[in-house]
PDB file of C-alpha atoms in Angstrom:
ATOM      1  CA  UNK A 321     -46.619 -18.757 -33.694  1.00 39.00           C
ATOM      2  CA  UNK A 322     -49.548 -19.510 -31.650  1.00 48.00           C
ATOM      3  CA  UNK A 323     -48.728 -22.597 -29.336  1.00 54.00           C
ATOM      4  CA  UNK A 324     -51.020 -25.461 -29.606  1.00 62.00           C
ATOM      5  CA  UNK A 325     -53.826 -26.230 -27.135  1.00 74.00           C
ATOM      6  CA  UNK A 326     -53.840 -29.077 -24.897  1.00 95.00           C
ATOM      7  CA  UNK A 327     -50.995 -28.809 -22.661  1.00 98.00           C
ATOM      8  CA  UNK A 328     -51.531 -30.043 -19.283  1.00 98.00           C
ATOM      9  CA  UNK A 329     -48.973 -29.390 -16.198  1.00 98.00           C
ATOM     10  CA  UNK A 330     -49.554 -32.027 -13.873  1.00 98.00           C
ATOM     11  CA  UNK A 331     -48.399 -31.700 -10.188  1.00 98.00           C
ATOM     12  CA  UNK A 332     -48.636 -35.029  -8.325  1.00 97.00           C
ATOM     13  CA  UNK A 333     -47.007 -37.936  -6.839  1.00 97.00           C
ATOM     14  CA  UNK A 334     -45.475 -40.790  -8.748  1.00 97.00           C
ATOM     15  CA  UNK A 335     -47.170 -44.349  -8.636  1.00 97.00           C
ATOM     16  CA  UNK A 336     -44.680 -47.172  -9.302  1.00 97.00           C
ATOM     17  CA  UNK A 337     -47.682 -49.350 -10.096  1.00 95.00           C
ATOM     18  CA  UNK A 338     -49.036 -47.238 -12.931  1.00 96.00           C
ATOM     19  CA  UNK A 339     -52.311 -47.304 -11.796  1.00 95.00           C
ATOM     20  CA  UNK A 340     -52.724 -43.765 -10.160  1.00 96.00           C
ATOM     21  CA  UNK A 341     -50.684 -40.450  -9.839  1.00 96.00           C
ATOM     22  CA  UNK A 342     -48.680 -38.934 -12.458  1.00 98.00           C
ATOM     23  CA  UNK A 343     -48.859 -42.071 -14.415  1.00 98.00           C
ATOM     24  CA  UNK A 344     -52.393 -42.296 -14.761  1.00 97.00           C
ATOM     25  CA  UNK A 345     -52.573 -38.705 -15.209  1.00 98.00           C
ATOM     26  CA  UNK A 346     -50.149 -38.913 -18.212  1.00 98.00           C
ATOM     27  CA  UNK A 347     -52.006 -41.782 -19.833  1.00 98.00           C
ATOM     28  CA  UNK A 348     -55.293 -39.863 -19.362  1.00 98.00           C
ATOM     29  CA  UNK A 349     -54.164 -36.611 -20.957  1.00 98.00           C
ATOM     30  CA  UNK A 350     -52.366 -38.457 -23.709  1.00 97.00           C
ATOM     31  CA  UNK A 351     -55.552 -40.538 -24.724  1.00 96.00           C
ATOM     32  CA  UNK A 352     -57.651 -37.524 -24.623  1.00 96.00           C
ATOM     33  CA  UNK A 353     -55.296 -35.781 -27.336  1.00 95.00           C
ATOM     34  CA  UNK A 354     -53.485 -33.514 -25.007  1.00 97.00           C
ATOM     35  CA  UNK A 355     -49.638 -32.961 -24.186  1.00 97.00           C
ATOM     36  CA  UNK A 356     -48.705 -34.082 -20.477  1.00 98.00           C
ATOM     37  CA  UNK A 357     -46.045 -32.544 -18.439  1.00 98.00           C
ATOM     38  CA  UNK A 358     -45.075 -33.319 -14.949  1.00 98.00           C
ATOM     39  CA  UNK A 359     -43.768 -31.807 -11.634  1.00 98.00           C
ATOM     40  CA  UNK A 360     -43.530 -34.779  -9.308  1.00 98.00           C
ATOM     41  CA  UNK A 361     -44.076 -34.088  -5.697  1.00 98.00           C
ATOM     42  CA  UNK A 362     -43.172 -37.504  -4.185  1.00 97.00           C
ATOM     43  CA  UNK A 363     -42.121 -41.005  -5.344  1.00 97.00           C
ATOM     44  CA  UNK A 364     -44.296 -43.653  -3.810  1.00 95.00           C
ATOM     45  CA  UNK A 365     -43.536 -47.354  -3.579  1.00 96.00           C
ATOM     46  CA  UNK A 366     -46.879 -48.760  -4.811  1.00 94.00           C
ATOM     47  CA  UNK A 367     -48.623 -51.650  -6.348  1.00 94.00           C
ATOM     48  CA  UNK A 368     -52.334 -53.089  -6.415  1.00 93.00           C
ATOM     49  CA  UNK A 369     -51.606 -54.051  -2.733  1.00 93.00           C
ATOM     50  CA  UNK A 370     -51.175 -50.748  -1.471  1.00 91.00           C
ATOM     51  CA  UNK A 371     -48.601 -48.059  -0.677  1.00 92.00           C
ATOM     52  CA  UNK A 372     -45.482 -49.384   0.860  1.00 94.00           C
ATOM     53  CA  UNK A 373     -43.556 -46.363   1.137  1.00 94.00           C
ATOM     54  CA  UNK A 374     -43.823 -42.363   0.336  1.00 93.00           C
ATOM     55  CA  UNK A 375     -40.671 -40.276  -0.368  1.00 96.00           C
ATOM     56  CA  UNK A 376     -41.322 -36.766  -0.886  1.00 96.00           C
ATOM     57  CA  UNK A 377     -39.123 -34.571  -3.158  1.00 98.00           C
ATOM     58  CA  UNK A 378     -37.570 -31.278  -2.008  1.00 98.00           C
ATOM     59  CA  UNK A 379     -39.561 -28.214  -2.272  1.00 98.00           C
ATOM     60  CA  UNK A 380     -37.240 -26.618  -4.602  1.00 98.00           C
ATOM     61  CA  UNK A 381     -37.051 -29.513  -6.898  1.00 98.00           C
ATOM     62  CA  UNK A 382     -40.954 -29.365  -7.210  1.00 98.00           C
ATOM     63  CA  UNK A 383     -40.826 -25.813  -8.110  1.00 98.00           C
ATOM     64  CA  UNK A 384     -37.732 -26.117 -10.456  1.00 98.00           C
ATOM     65  CA  UNK A 385     -39.752 -28.908 -12.480  1.00 98.00           C
ATOM     66  CA  UNK A 386     -42.880 -26.788 -12.822  1.00 98.00           C
ATOM     67  CA  UNK A 387     -40.889 -23.674 -13.792  1.00 98.00           C
ATOM     68  CA  UNK A 388     -38.746 -25.615 -16.148  1.00 98.00           C
ATOM     69  CA  UNK A 389     -42.218 -26.527 -18.051  1.00 98.00           C
ATOM     70  CA  UNK A 390     -43.923 -23.165 -17.625  1.00 98.00           C
ATOM     71  CA  UNK A 391     -40.961 -21.159 -19.028  1.00 97.00           C
ATOM     72  CA  UNK A 392     -40.369 -23.031 -22.002  1.00 97.00           C
ATOM     73  CA  UNK A 393     -43.585 -25.417 -23.024  1.00 96.00           C
ATOM     74  CA  UNK A 394     -46.216 -23.408 -21.286  1.00 96.00           C
ATOM     75  CA  UNK A 395     -49.743 -24.886 -20.368  1.00 97.00           C
ATOM     76  CA  UNK A 396     -53.352 -24.476 -21.000  1.00 97.00           C
ATOM     77  CA  UNK A 397     -54.367 -26.389 -17.637  1.00 98.00           C
ATOM     78  CA  UNK A 398     -52.700 -27.661 -14.436  1.00 98.00           C
ATOM     79  CA  UNK A 399     -54.059 -30.539 -12.549  1.00 98.00           C
ATOM     80  CA  UNK A 400     -52.783 -31.137  -9.103  1.00 98.00           C
ATOM     81  CA  UNK A 401     -52.960 -34.403  -7.070  1.00 97.00           C
ATOM     82  CA  UNK A 402     -51.108 -35.871  -4.271  1.00 94.00           C
ATOM     83  CA  UNK A 403     -49.369 -32.787  -2.219  1.00 95.00           C
ATOM     84  CA  UNK A 404     -48.782 -34.645   0.909  1.00 90.00           C
ATOM     85  CA  UNK A 405     -47.886 -31.524   3.372  1.00 92.00           C
ATOM     86  CA  UNK A 406     -48.513 -28.061   4.120  1.00 95.00           C
ATOM     87  CA  UNK A 407     -45.210 -26.867   2.624  1.00 95.00           C
ATOM     88  CA  UNK A 408     -46.042 -28.441  -0.783  1.00 96.00           C
ATOM     89  CA  UNK A 409     -49.610 -26.996  -0.643  1.00 96.00           C
ATOM     90  CA  UNK A 410     -48.230 -23.464  -0.202  1.00 97.00           C
ATOM     91  CA  UNK A 411     -45.264 -24.187  -2.797  1.00 98.00           C
ATOM     92  CA  UNK A 412     -48.178 -25.306  -5.317  1.00 98.00           C
ATOM     93  CA  UNK A 413     -50.368 -22.548  -4.451  1.00 98.00           C
ATOM     94  CA  UNK A 414     -47.504 -20.227  -5.298  1.00 98.00           C
ATOM     95  CA  UNK A 415     -47.074 -21.714  -8.481  1.00 98.00           C
ATOM     96  CA  UNK A 416     -50.575 -21.675  -9.626  1.00 98.00           C
ATOM     97  CA  UNK A 417     -50.487 -17.882  -9.111  1.00 98.00           C
ATOM     98  CA  UNK A 418     -47.585 -17.498 -11.766  1.00 97.00           C
ATOM     99  CA  UNK A 419     -49.893 -19.017 -14.685  1.00 97.00           C
ATOM    100  CA  UNK A 420     -53.599 -18.055 -16.046  1.00 97.00           C
ATOM    101  CA  UNK A 421     -54.281 -21.401 -16.958  1.00 98.00           C
ATOM    102  CA  UNK A 422     -57.248 -22.996 -15.242  1.00 98.00           C
ATOM    103  CA  UNK A 423     -56.166 -25.406 -12.313  1.00 98.00           C
ATOM    104  CA  UNK A 424     -58.248 -28.756 -11.664  1.00 98.00           C
ATOM    105  CA  UNK A 425     -57.554 -29.620  -8.096  1.00 98.00           C
ATOM    106  CA  UNK A 426     -57.849 -33.428  -6.865  1.00 97.00           C
ATOM    107  CA  UNK A 427     -57.679 -33.029  -2.917  1.00 94.00           C
ATOM    108  CA  UNK A 428     -56.068 -36.320  -2.811  1.00 87.00           C
ATOM    109  CA  UNK A 429     -56.011 -37.443   1.080  1.00 86.00           C
ATOM    110  CA  UNK A 430     -55.924 -41.415   1.198  1.00 78.00           C
ATOM    111  CA  UNK A 431     -54.630 -44.195  -1.192  1.00 72.00           C
ATOM    112  CA  UNK A 432     -57.319 -46.853  -2.584  1.00 68.00           C
ATOM    113  CA  UNK A 433     -55.689 -49.192  -0.027  1.00 65.00           C
ATOM    114  CA  UNK A 434     -56.289 -46.814   3.066  1.00 68.00           C
ATOM    115  CA  UNK A 435     -52.702 -45.333   3.333  1.00 75.00           C
ATOM    116  CA  UNK A 436     -52.908 -41.548   4.127  1.00 76.00           C
ATOM    117  CA  UNK A 437     -51.460 -39.053   1.502  1.00 80.00           C
ATOM    118  CA  UNK A 438     -52.188 -35.982   3.106  1.00 83.00           C
ATOM    119  CA  UNK A 439     -51.077 -34.706   6.423  1.00 84.00           C
ATOM    120  CA  UNK A 440     -54.169 -33.955   8.695  1.00 84.00           C
ATOM    121  CA  UNK A 441     -52.819 -30.478   9.279  1.00 87.00           C
ATOM    122  CA  UNK A 442     -52.446 -30.095   5.561  1.00 88.00           C
ATOM    123  CA  UNK A 443     -56.274 -30.168   5.198  1.00 91.00           C
ATOM    124  CA  UNK A 444     -56.836 -26.577   6.388  1.00 92.00           C
ATOM    125  CA  UNK A 445     -54.038 -25.665   3.813  1.00 94.00           C
ATOM    126  CA  UNK A 446     -55.947 -27.497   1.144  1.00 95.00           C
ATOM    127  CA  UNK A 447     -59.086 -25.452   2.095  1.00 95.00           C
ATOM    128  CA  UNK A 448     -57.577 -22.090   2.363  1.00 96.00           C
ATOM    129  CA  UNK A 449     -54.982 -22.133  -0.608  1.00 97.00           C
ATOM    130  CA  UNK A 450     -56.086 -24.815  -3.195  1.00 97.00           C
ATOM    131  CA  UNK A 451     -59.821 -24.249  -3.496  1.00 97.00           C
ATOM    132  CA  UNK A 452     -59.975 -20.726  -4.009  1.00 97.00           C
ATOM    133  CA  UNK A 453     -57.460 -21.294  -6.794  1.00 98.00           C
ATOM    134  CA  UNK A 454     -59.341 -24.181  -8.542  1.00 98.00           C
ATOM    135  CA  UNK A 455     -61.195 -23.583 -11.604  1.00 98.00           C
ATOM    136  CA  UNK A 456     -62.542 -27.400 -10.751  1.00 98.00           C
ATOM    137  CA  UNK A 457     -62.406 -29.162  -7.699  1.00 98.00           C
ATOM    138  CA  UNK A 458     -62.880 -33.213  -7.732  1.00 97.00           C
ATOM    139  CA  UNK A 459     -63.256 -34.257  -4.234  1.00 96.00           C
ATOM    140  CA  UNK A 460     -64.945 -38.033  -3.395  1.00 92.00           C
ATOM    141  CA  UNK A 461     -67.197 -37.979  -0.230  1.00 91.00           C
ATOM    142  CA  UNK A 462     -64.715 -38.653   2.324  1.00 90.00           C
ATOM    143  CA  UNK A 463     -62.622 -35.501   1.009  1.00 92.00           C
ATOM    144  CA  UNK A 464     -65.461 -33.599   1.051  1.00 94.00           C
ATOM    145  CA  UNK A 465     -66.555 -34.243   4.525  1.00 93.00           C
ATOM    146  CA  UNK A 466     -62.977 -33.378   5.684  1.00 92.00           C
ATOM    147  CA  UNK A 467     -63.045 -29.949   3.812  1.00 94.00           C
ATOM    148  CA  UNK A 468     -66.497 -29.024   4.535  1.00 95.00           C
ATOM    149  CA  UNK A 469     -67.364 -30.675   8.130  1.00 94.00           C
ATOM    150  CA  UNK A 470     -70.494 -32.044   6.191  1.00 95.00           C
ATOM    151  CA  UNK A 471     -71.881 -35.401   6.031  1.00 93.00           C
ATOM    152  CA  UNK A 472     -71.966 -36.936   2.632  1.00 92.00           C
ATOM    153  CA  UNK A 473     -74.028 -39.929   2.448  1.00 92.00           C
ATOM    154  CA  UNK A 474     -76.573 -39.256  -0.489  1.00 91.00           C
ATOM    155  CA  UNK A 475     -76.928 -37.113  -3.346  1.00 92.00           C
ATOM    156  CA  UNK A 476     -78.528 -34.268  -1.124  1.00 93.00           C
ATOM    157  CA  UNK A 477     -75.281 -34.459   0.884  1.00 93.00           C
ATOM    158  CA  UNK A 478     -73.026 -34.355  -2.271  1.00 93.00           C
ATOM    159  CA  UNK A 479     -75.220 -31.242  -3.159  1.00 95.00           C
ATOM    160  CA  UNK A 480     -74.589 -29.449   0.282  1.00 96.00           C
ATOM    161  CA  UNK A 481     -70.956 -30.196   0.399  1.00 96.00           C
ATOM    162  CA  UNK A 482     -70.568 -28.900  -3.237  1.00 96.00           C
ATOM    163  CA  UNK A 483     -72.457 -25.713  -2.688  1.00 97.00           C
ATOM    164  CA  UNK A 484     -70.184 -25.255   0.540  1.00 97.00           C
ATOM    165  CA  UNK A 485     -67.040 -25.864  -1.507  1.00 98.00           C
ATOM    166  CA  UNK A 486     -68.309 -23.191  -4.200  1.00 98.00           C
ATOM    167  CA  UNK A 487     -68.580 -20.684  -1.477  1.00 97.00           C
ATOM    168  CA  UNK A 488     -64.761 -21.380  -0.382  1.00 97.00           C
ATOM    169  CA  UNK A 489     -63.817 -20.278  -3.675  1.00 97.00           C
ATOM    170  CA  UNK A 490     -63.770 -23.045  -5.953  1.00 98.00           C
ATOM    171  CA  UNK A 491     -65.274 -21.886  -9.571  1.00 98.00           C
ATOM    172  CA  UNK A 492     -66.857 -25.494 -10.087  1.00 98.00           C
ATOM    173  CA  UNK A 493     -66.974 -28.771  -8.046  1.00 98.00           C
ATOM    174  CA  UNK A 494     -67.384 -32.327  -9.394  1.00 98.00           C
ATOM    175  CA  UNK A 495     -68.614 -34.174  -6.253  1.00 95.00           C
ATOM    176  CA  UNK A 496     -67.736 -37.820  -7.078  1.00 93.00           C
ATOM    177  CA  UNK A 497     -70.193 -40.286  -5.997  1.00 87.00           C
ATOM    178  CA  UNK A 498     -68.298 -43.599  -5.831  1.00 81.00           C
ATOM    179  CA  UNK A 499     -67.994 -43.645  -2.105  1.00 78.00           C
ATOM    180  CA  UNK A 500     -71.722 -43.019  -1.557  1.00 82.00           C
ATOM    181  CA  UNK A 501     -73.334 -46.168  -0.548  1.00 73.00           C
ATOM    182  CA  UNK A 502     -76.551 -47.746  -1.823  1.00 70.00           C
ATOM    183  CA  UNK A 503     -78.128 -48.416  -4.997  1.00 74.00           C
ATOM    184  CA  UNK A 504     -77.171 -49.757  -8.469  1.00 83.00           C
ATOM    185  CA  UNK A 505     -76.319 -46.239  -9.694  1.00 85.00           C
ATOM    186  CA  UNK A 506     -73.382 -44.198  -9.007  1.00 89.00           C
ATOM    187  CA  UNK A 507     -73.841 -40.229  -9.430  1.00 91.00           C
ATOM    188  CA  UNK A 508     -71.231 -37.878  -9.832  1.00 94.00           C
ATOM    189  CA  UNK A 509     -72.619 -34.164  -9.307  1.00 96.00           C
ATOM    190  CA  UNK A 510     -70.980 -31.061 -11.046  1.00 98.00           C
ATOM    191  CA  UNK A 511     -72.059 -27.906  -9.353  1.00 97.00           C
ATOM    192  CA  UNK A 512     -71.289 -24.365 -10.875  1.00 97.00           C
ATOM    193  CA  UNK A 513     -72.547 -20.993  -9.811  1.00 95.00           C
ATOM    194  CA  UNK A 514     -74.913 -21.459 -12.652  1.00 93.00           C
ATOM    195  CA  UNK A 515     -76.464 -24.699 -11.998  1.00 94.00           C
ATOM    196  CA  UNK A 516     -75.738 -28.318 -11.657  1.00 95.00           C
ATOM    197  CA  UNK A 517     -75.452 -31.398 -13.845  1.00 95.00           C
ATOM    198  CA  UNK A 518     -75.741 -35.226 -13.100  1.00 95.00           C
ATOM    199  CA  UNK A 519     -73.439 -37.591 -14.467  1.00 95.00           C
ATOM    200  CA  UNK A 520     -75.190 -41.091 -13.637  1.00 91.00           C
ATOM    201  CA  UNK A 521     -74.287 -44.510 -14.673  1.00 90.00           C
ATOM    202  CA  UNK A 522     -74.609 -48.438 -13.348  1.00 90.00           C
ATOM    203  CA  UNK A 523     -72.299 -49.199 -10.544  1.00 89.00           C
ATOM    204  CA  UNK A 524     -69.654 -51.605 -11.656  1.00 87.00           C
ATOM    205  CA  UNK A 525     -68.940 -54.271  -9.389  1.00 87.00           C
ATOM    206  CA  UNK A 526     -65.049 -54.482  -9.561  1.00 90.00           C
ATOM    207  CA  UNK A 527     -61.881 -54.370  -7.529  1.00 90.00           C
ATOM    208  CA  UNK A 528     -60.305 -52.527 -10.555  1.00 91.00           C
ATOM    209  CA  UNK A 529     -60.828 -48.989  -9.564  1.00 89.00           C
ATOM    210  CA  UNK A 530     -57.256 -47.748  -8.502  1.00 92.00           C
ATOM    211  CA  UNK A 531     -56.529 -44.513  -9.759  1.00 94.00           C
ATOM    212  CA  UNK A 532     -59.837 -43.399 -10.749  1.00 94.00           C
ATOM    213  CA  UNK A 533     -60.108 -40.108  -9.027  1.00 95.00           C
ATOM    214  CA  UNK A 534     -56.648 -39.318 -10.683  1.00 96.00           C
ATOM    215  CA  UNK A 535     -57.637 -40.347 -13.887  1.00 97.00           C
ATOM    216  CA  UNK A 536     -61.119 -38.421 -13.813  1.00 97.00           C
ATOM    217  CA  UNK A 537     -59.336 -34.997 -12.884  1.00 98.00           C
ATOM    218  CA  UNK A 538     -56.599 -35.448 -15.391  1.00 98.00           C
ATOM    219  CA  UNK A 539     -59.297 -36.244 -17.968  1.00 98.00           C
ATOM    220  CA  UNK A 540     -61.175 -33.074 -16.992  1.00 98.00           C
ATOM    221  CA  UNK A 541     -57.978 -31.062 -17.224  1.00 98.00           C
ATOM    222  CA  UNK A 542     -57.261 -32.155 -20.937  1.00 98.00           C
ATOM    223  CA  UNK A 543     -60.754 -30.943 -21.720  1.00 98.00           C
ATOM    224  CA  UNK A 544     -60.220 -27.651 -20.061  1.00 98.00           C
ATOM    225  CA  UNK A 545     -56.727 -27.481 -21.972  1.00 98.00           C
ATOM    226  CA  UNK A 546     -58.766 -27.801 -25.208  1.00 96.00           C
ATOM    227  CA  UNK A 547     -60.846 -24.747 -24.168  1.00 96.00           C
ATOM    228  CA  UNK A 548     -63.995 -26.751 -23.634  1.00 97.00           C
ATOM    229  CA  UNK A 549     -66.524 -25.629 -21.105  1.00 97.00           C
ATOM    230  CA  UNK A 550     -66.237 -27.329 -17.721  1.00 97.00           C
ATOM    231  CA  UNK A 551     -69.550 -29.183 -18.609  1.00 97.00           C
ATOM    232  CA  UNK A 552     -68.511 -30.655 -21.410  1.00 97.00           C
ATOM    233  CA  UNK A 553     -64.799 -31.274 -20.056  1.00 98.00           C
ATOM    234  CA  UNK A 554     -66.384 -33.062 -17.229  1.00 98.00           C
ATOM    235  CA  UNK A 555     -68.948 -35.257 -19.010  1.00 97.00           C
ATOM    236  CA  UNK A 556     -66.408 -36.319 -21.597  1.00 97.00           C
ATOM    237  CA  UNK A 557     -63.980 -37.203 -18.784  1.00 98.00           C
ATOM    238  CA  UNK A 558     -66.640 -39.103 -16.908  1.00 97.00           C
ATOM    239  CA  UNK A 559     -67.326 -41.278 -19.978  1.00 96.00           C
ATOM    240  CA  UNK A 560     -63.766 -42.023 -20.375  1.00 97.00           C
ATOM    241  CA  UNK A 561     -63.264 -43.023 -16.986  1.00 96.00           C
ATOM    242  CA  UNK A 562     -66.406 -45.209 -17.045  1.00 95.00           C
ATOM    243  CA  UNK A 563     -65.244 -47.165 -20.174  1.00 95.00           C
ATOM    244  CA  UNK A 564     -61.847 -47.451 -18.486  1.00 96.00           C
ATOM    245  CA  UNK A 565     -63.373 -49.130 -15.556  1.00 95.00           C
ATOM    246  CA  UNK A 566     -65.392 -51.347 -17.807  1.00 94.00           C
ATOM    247  CA  UNK A 567     -62.364 -52.470 -19.541  1.00 94.00           C
ATOM    248  CA  UNK A 568     -59.870 -52.891 -16.809  1.00 93.00           C
ATOM    249  CA  UNK A 569     -57.360 -55.521 -17.443  1.00 92.00           C
ATOM    250  CA  UNK A 570     -57.623 -56.971 -13.970  1.00 92.00           C
ATOM    251  CA  UNK A 571     -53.976 -56.741 -13.119  1.00 95.00           C
ATOM    252  CA  UNK A 572     -52.364 -57.304  -9.712  1.00 94.00           C
ATOM    253  CA  UNK A 573     -53.848 -59.078  -6.517  1.00 94.00           C
ATOM    254  CA  UNK A 574     -55.270 -55.896  -4.960  1.00 94.00           C
ATOM    255  CA  UNK A 575     -57.170 -52.982  -6.231  1.00 93.00           C
ATOM    256  CA  UNK A 576     -56.136 -53.141  -9.897  1.00 94.00           C
ATOM    257  CA  UNK A 577     -55.670 -50.112 -12.619  1.00 94.00           C
ATOM    258  CA  UNK A 578     -58.071 -49.026 -15.094  1.00 95.00           C
ATOM    259  CA  UNK A 579     -57.689 -49.592 -18.973  1.00 95.00           C
ATOM    260  CA  UNK A 580     -56.587 -45.941 -19.752  1.00 96.00           C
ATOM    261  CA  UNK A 581     -55.389 -47.129 -23.466  1.00 95.00           C
ATOM    262  CA  UNK A 582     -58.890 -48.382 -24.421  1.00 94.00           C
ATOM    263  CA  UNK A 583     -59.558 -45.814 -27.172  1.00 94.00           C
ATOM    264  CA  UNK A 584     -56.631 -46.967 -29.216  1.00 92.00           C
ATOM    265  CA  UNK A 585     -58.299 -50.357 -29.248  1.00 81.00           C
ATOM    266  CA  UNK A 586     -61.496 -48.954 -30.095  1.00 71.00           C
ATOM    267  CA  UNK A 587     -65.184 -49.550 -28.719  1.00 62.00           C
TER     268      UNK A 587
END
């Protein structure tokens, strides 16, 4: 019997506040009709006010979780998020080599509140091991700067960095523009070897943006898991996240979560 499409294996850290990490990933994949499975890389003590602790899981436990999923349920796409260390990057890269499923790589480096989630020395490992394995790479401006050494301050900077990341081996790059200052519009730029697509919308003035990167990457993975072209998957994910930001419930006293479940309440 042919396995159903829409299976996504999420390899990322856990967010106790439910706004980012695997919690956000599971919500996004589920809301877009997929089946979410997980291999947790770290437990974070976290809420809207910030990250108060990070507890990495043993490498063999990360591998065992992923293998348990891959060897039984299988997957149609993989999404990676917080990896944290060189050793975890190496472990996850090796896992990606065991499945033909496309990987959406979110190169998570810093939490919304400013807490580092990737060791400085692990940036090179992400560049060398994860980027060449990415069917889609989803960096924000600071992450792209760290990975390429280029300045990303405007759309041209997004384009130059995205092109550099394609040359490093990513098959597609979604350059997020939320960190690019200036203007009333936010532009995310999807680049592939065949051209570029602009995803543009009004900047929403809100503090409820915790987990936007995790959510966008997982929403893209859900689309790829259903066999959609990357341009379609990215556009649908972008629209889903934009509405989730607009409908954010305003929880907590800091950077609040999105409304991941808005599709079940209708437009």
